[in-house]
CSV table of C-alpha atoms in Angstrom, one decimal:
chain,number,residue,atom,x,y,z
N,1,MET,CA,138.2,56.0,96.0
N,2,SER,CA,134.8,56.9,97.3
N,3,ALA,CA,132.0,58.2,94.9
N,4,LYS,CA,128.7,60.0,95.6
N,5,ALA,CA,125.9,60.5,92.9
N,6,ILE,CA,124.8,64.2,92.7
N,7,ARG,CA,121.5,65.6,91.2
N,8,GLU,CA,121.5,66.5,87.6
N,9,ALA,CA,120.9,70.2,88.3
N,10,ASP,CA,124.1,70.4,90.6
N,11,GLY,CA,126.2,68.3,87.7
N,12,LYS,CA,125.1,70.8,85.1
N,13,ARG,CA,125.9,73.8,87.3
N,14,ILE,CA,129.4,72.5,87.9
N,15,LEU,CA,129.8,71.9,84.2
N,16,ALA,CA,128.7,75.5,83.3
N,17,LYS,CA,131.2,76.8,85.8
N,18,ASN,CA,134.2,74.4,84.9
N,19,LEU,CA,134.2,73.6,81.2
N,20,PRO,CA,137.0,75.9,79.5
N,21,GLU,CA,136.0,79.1,77.8
N,22,GLY,CA,134.8,78.7,74.4
N,23,CYS,CA,133.8,74.9,74.9
N,24,PRO,CA,131.0,74.4,72.6
N,25,GLY,CA,127.8,74.2,74.7
N,26,LYS,CA,129.1,76.0,77.9
N,27,THR,CA,127.0,78.9,77.3
N,28,ASN,CA,123.9,76.8,76.5
N,29,ILE,CA,123.6,75.1,80.3
N,30,PHE,CA,120.6,76.5,82.2
N,31,CYS,CA,118.7,74.8,84.7
N,32,ALA,CA,116.5,75.8,87.8
N,33,SER,CA,115.8,73.5,90.7
N,34,TYR,CA,112.5,73.1,92.7
N,35,GLY,CA,111.8,71.0,95.9
N,36,HIS,CA,110.3,71.4,99.4
N,37,GLY,CA,111.1,74.7,101.0
N,38,THR,CA,111.7,76.5,97.5
N,39,SER,CA,109.7,79.3,96.3
N,40,TRP,CA,108.6,79.7,92.9
N,41,ASP,CA,109.3,83.4,93.3
N,42,ASP,CA,112.7,82.8,94.3
N,43,VAL,CA,113.2,80.2,91.4
N,44,GLU,CA,111.8,82.7,88.8
N,45,ALA,CA,113.9,85.4,90.1
N,46,GLY,CA,117.1,83.6,90.0
N,47,SER,CA,116.5,82.1,86.4
N,48,PRO,CA,115.4,84.8,83.9
N,49,PHE,CA,115.2,82.0,81.0
N,50,LEU,CA,112.1,80.7,82.7
N,51,LYS,CA,110.1,83.6,81.1
N,52,GLU,CA,112.0,83.5,78.0
N,53,LYS,CA,112.2,79.8,76.5
N,54,LYS,CA,110.1,76.8,76.0
N,55,LEU,CA,110.9,74.4,78.9
N,56,VAL,CA,111.4,70.8,80.0
N,57,ALA,CA,110.3,69.6,83.7
N,58,LYS,CA,111.5,66.5,85.1
N,59,PRO,CA,112.3,64.9,88.7
N,60,ASP,CA,116.0,65.2,89.7
N,61,GLN,CA,116.5,62.1,92.2
N,62,LEU,CA,118.8,60.1,90.4
N,63,ILE,CA,116.2,58.2,88.4
N,64,LYS,CA,117.0,56.6,85.3
N,65,ARG,CA,115.0,56.2,82.1
N,66,ARG,CA,112.5,59.1,83.2
N,67,GLY,CA,111.4,59.6,79.7
N,68,LYS,CA,110.1,56.0,79.5
N,69,LEU,CA,108.5,56.2,83.0
N,70,GLY,CA,106.5,59.3,81.8
N,71,LEU,CA,108.3,61.6,84.0
N,72,VAL,CA,109.7,64.1,81.4
N,73,LYS,CA,107.2,66.9,80.4
N,74,ILE,CA,108.5,68.9,77.4
N,75,ASP,CA,107.6,72.1,75.3
N,76,LEU,CA,106.2,73.8,78.1
N,77,ASP,CA,105.6,77.7,79.3
N,78,PHE,CA,106.6,78.2,82.7
N,79,PRO,CA,103.2,78.3,84.3
N,80,ALA,CA,102.5,75.0,82.7
N,81,ALA,CA,105.8,73.9,84.1
N,82,LYS,CA,104.7,74.7,87.5
N,83,GLU,CA,101.5,73.4,87.2
N,84,TRP,CA,103.0,69.9,86.1
N,85,VAL,CA,105.7,70.1,89.0
N,86,THR,CA,103.1,71.1,91.5
N,87,GLU,CA,100.8,68.2,90.4
N,88,LYS,CA,103.8,65.6,90.6
N,89,MET,CA,105.1,66.8,93.8
N,90,ASP,CA,104.7,64.2,96.7
N,91,SER,CA,103.4,61.6,94.2
N,92,GLU,CA,104.4,58.2,94.9
N,93,ILE,CA,106.4,56.2,92.4
N,94,THR,CA,107.6,52.5,92.3
N,95,ILE,CA,110.6,51.6,90.4
N,96,GLY,CA,111.8,48.0,90.2
N,97,ARG,CA,111.4,47.1,93.9
N,98,SER,CA,111.9,50.9,95.4
N,99,THR,CA,108.9,53.0,96.2
N,100,GLY,CA,109.1,56.6,96.9
N,101,LYS,CA,107.9,60.1,96.6
N,102,LEU,CA,109.0,63.0,94.1
N,103,ASN,CA,110.1,65.8,95.8
N,104,HIS,CA,112.9,67.4,93.6
N,105,PHE,CA,112.6,68.7,90.2
N,106,VAL,CA,114.6,70.3,87.6
N,107,ILE,CA,113.2,73.0,84.8
N,108,GLU,CA,115.3,73.8,81.9
N,109,PRO,CA,115.1,74.9,78.4
N,110,PHE,CA,113.6,72.7,75.4
N,111,VAL,CA,115.6,72.1,72.8
N,112,LYS,CA,113.8,71.2,69.5
N,113,HIS,CA,115.9,68.7,67.5
N,114,ASP,CA,115.6,65.5,65.4
N,115,GLN,CA,116.7,61.9,66.4
N,116,SER,CA,119.7,62.2,64.1
N,117,ASP,CA,120.9,65.1,66.3
N,118,GLU,CA,121.4,62.9,69.4
N,119,TYR,CA,124.8,61.3,70.6
N,120,TYR,CA,125.8,59.3,73.7
N,121,VAL,CA,129.1,60.1,75.6
N,122,CYS,CA,130.0,58.6,78.9
N,123,ILE,CA,133.4,58.8,81.1
N,124,TYR,CA,134.3,56.7,83.9
N,125,ALA,CA,137.2,56.5,86.1
N,126,GLY,CA,139.3,53.2,86.3
N,127,ARG,CA,142.3,52.2,88.4
N,128,HIS,CA,144.8,52.2,85.6
N,129,ALA,CA,143.0,54.5,83.0
N,130,ASN,CA,139.9,56.3,82.6
N,131,THR,CA,137.5,55.2,79.7
N,132,ILE,CA,135.5,57.1,77.5
N,133,LEU,CA,132.4,55.7,75.8
N,134,PHE,CA,130.9,57.2,72.5
N,135,TYR,CA,128.0,56.2,70.4
N,136,HIS,CA,126.6,58.1,67.2
N,137,GLU,CA,122.9,57.5,68.5
N,138,GLY,CA,121.7,58.6,71.8
N,139,GLY,CA,118.4,59.0,73.5
N,140,VAL,CA,115.8,56.9,75.3
N,141,ASP,CA,116.1,54.0,73.0
N,142,ILE,CA,119.9,53.4,73.0
N,143,GLY,CA,119.8,50.0,74.6
N,144,ASP,CA,122.8,48.2,75.5
N,145,VAL,CA,125.3,50.8,75.2
N,146,GLU,CA,128.4,49.1,76.4
N,147,ALA,CA,127.6,46.5,73.6
N,148,LYS,CA,127.2,49.4,71.0
N,149,ALA,CA,129.6,52.3,72.0
N,150,ILE,CA,133.1,52.7,70.9
N,151,SER,CA,135.4,52.4,73.9
N,152,PHE,CA,138.7,54.6,74.4
N,153,ASP,CA,141.0,54.1,77.3
N,154,VAL,CA,143.0,57.3,78.2
N,155,LYS,CA,145.9,57.0,80.6
N,156,LEU,CA,145.8,58.7,83.7
N,157,ASP,CA,148.2,61.3,82.8
N,158,ASP,CA,146.9,62.0,79.4
N,159,LEU,CA,144.3,64.6,78.1
N,160,PRO,CA,143.4,63.5,74.6
N,161,SER,CA,143.0,66.3,72.1
N,162,ALA,CA,140.0,67.0,69.9
N,163,GLU,CA,142.1,65.5,67.1
N,164,VAL,CA,142.4,62.3,69.0
N,165,ILE,CA,139.1,62.2,70.0
N,166,SER,CA,138.0,62.8,66.4
N,167,THR,CA,139.9,59.8,65.1
N,168,THR,CA,139.4,57.2,67.8
N,169,LEU,CA,135.8,57.8,68.7
N,170,LEU,CA,133.8,59.8,65.9
N,171,ALA,CA,134.1,57.4,62.8
N,172,GLU,CA,130.2,57.5,62.5
N,173,VAL,CA,129.6,61.3,63.0
N,174,PRO,CA,129.0,63.6,60.2
N,175,ALA,CA,132.2,65.2,59.0
N,176,GLU,CA,130.8,68.8,59.5
N,177,ARG,CA,130.0,67.9,63.1
N,178,LYS,CA,133.2,66.1,64.0
N,179,PRO,CA,135.2,69.1,65.1
N,180,ILE,CA,132.4,70.6,67.5
N,181,VAL,CA,131.6,67.1,68.9
N,182,ALA,CA,135.3,66.5,69.3
N,183,GLU,CA,136.1,69.6,70.9
N,184,PHE,CA,133.2,69.3,73.3
N,185,VAL,CA,134.4,65.5,74.4
N,186,SER,CA,138.0,66.7,74.6
N,187,SER,CA,136.9,69.5,77.1
N,188,LEU,CA,134.5,67.5,78.9
N,189,TYR,CA,137.3,65.0,79.7
N,190,ALA,CA,139.6,67.9,80.9
N,191,THR,CA,136.5,68.8,83.3
N,192,PHE,CA,136.2,65.4,84.7
N,193,ILE,CA,139.8,65.4,85.7
N,194,ASP,CA,139.9,68.9,87.0
N,195,CYS,CA,136.7,68.4,89.1
N,196,HIS,CA,137.7,64.8,90.2
N,197,PHE,CA,134.6,63.2,88.8
N,198,THR,CA,134.5,59.5,88.8
N,199,TYR,CA,131.5,59.0,86.3
N,200,VAL,CA,129.7,61.4,83.9
N,201,GLU,CA,127.2,60.4,81.3
N,202,ILE,CA,125.4,62.4,78.7
N,203,ASN,CA,122.4,60.9,77.0
N,204,PRO,CA,121.6,62.4,74.8
N,205,LEU,CA,124.1,65.1,73.8
N,206,VAL,CA,122.5,67.2,71.1
N,207,VAL,CA,124.1,68.9,68.3
N,208,VAL,CA,121.9,71.4,66.3
N,209,GLY,CA,123.7,73.5,63.6
N,210,GLU,CA,126.9,75.1,65.5
N,211,GLU,CA,125.4,74.5,69.1
N,212,VAL,CA,125.9,71.8,71.6
N,213,TYR,CA,123.0,70.8,74.4
N,214,ILE,CA,123.5,68.4,77.2
N,215,LEU,CA,120.0,67.3,77.5
N,216,ASP,CA,120.1,64.6,80.2
N,217,LEU,CA,123.3,64.3,82.7
N,218,ALA,CA,124.2,61.8,85.2
């Protein structure tokens, strides 16, 4: 099976449209894109949240570990977000052996939270089963997640329920949060299947009170 990486904003729009109704976090997905050929007036007109919320701005070019590279700017109002994106546009960046220019950005709501609110979830496709990885700590300092995370292989014709997710993956999640996290992961897996994804990674997935937020998505 062939697979193609897509921009974070596109991935979030797909999830916002296709996650089941009532899925925790579905109504919290907002993002706006800016790149060459994009008008700030059009961006603003199409995304009213830009004037209503504090914001995060970051490149949207399949770059990993943007936070550690200083490429995530948080807690901005819209004028400050525009200024930062404009400053970074067409700037040259080197990552490993690759050098290129920043030319596409995503702007989304800033979610104030604590480190203890962050989780990691990843789903990837396999020949005989799909695998869900979950770790009770997320964020930029997660380290070697494959060595840390709990792994659950799902048969290709199965759709794990929230109860199964809670039992197999969420041992370290506080009891009061297990139902909402389990429901989200179960819904995310169903959407993974429905949309023919081969890989989805959320780091971090944030839970604040009764609300779920997808902060960084690959």
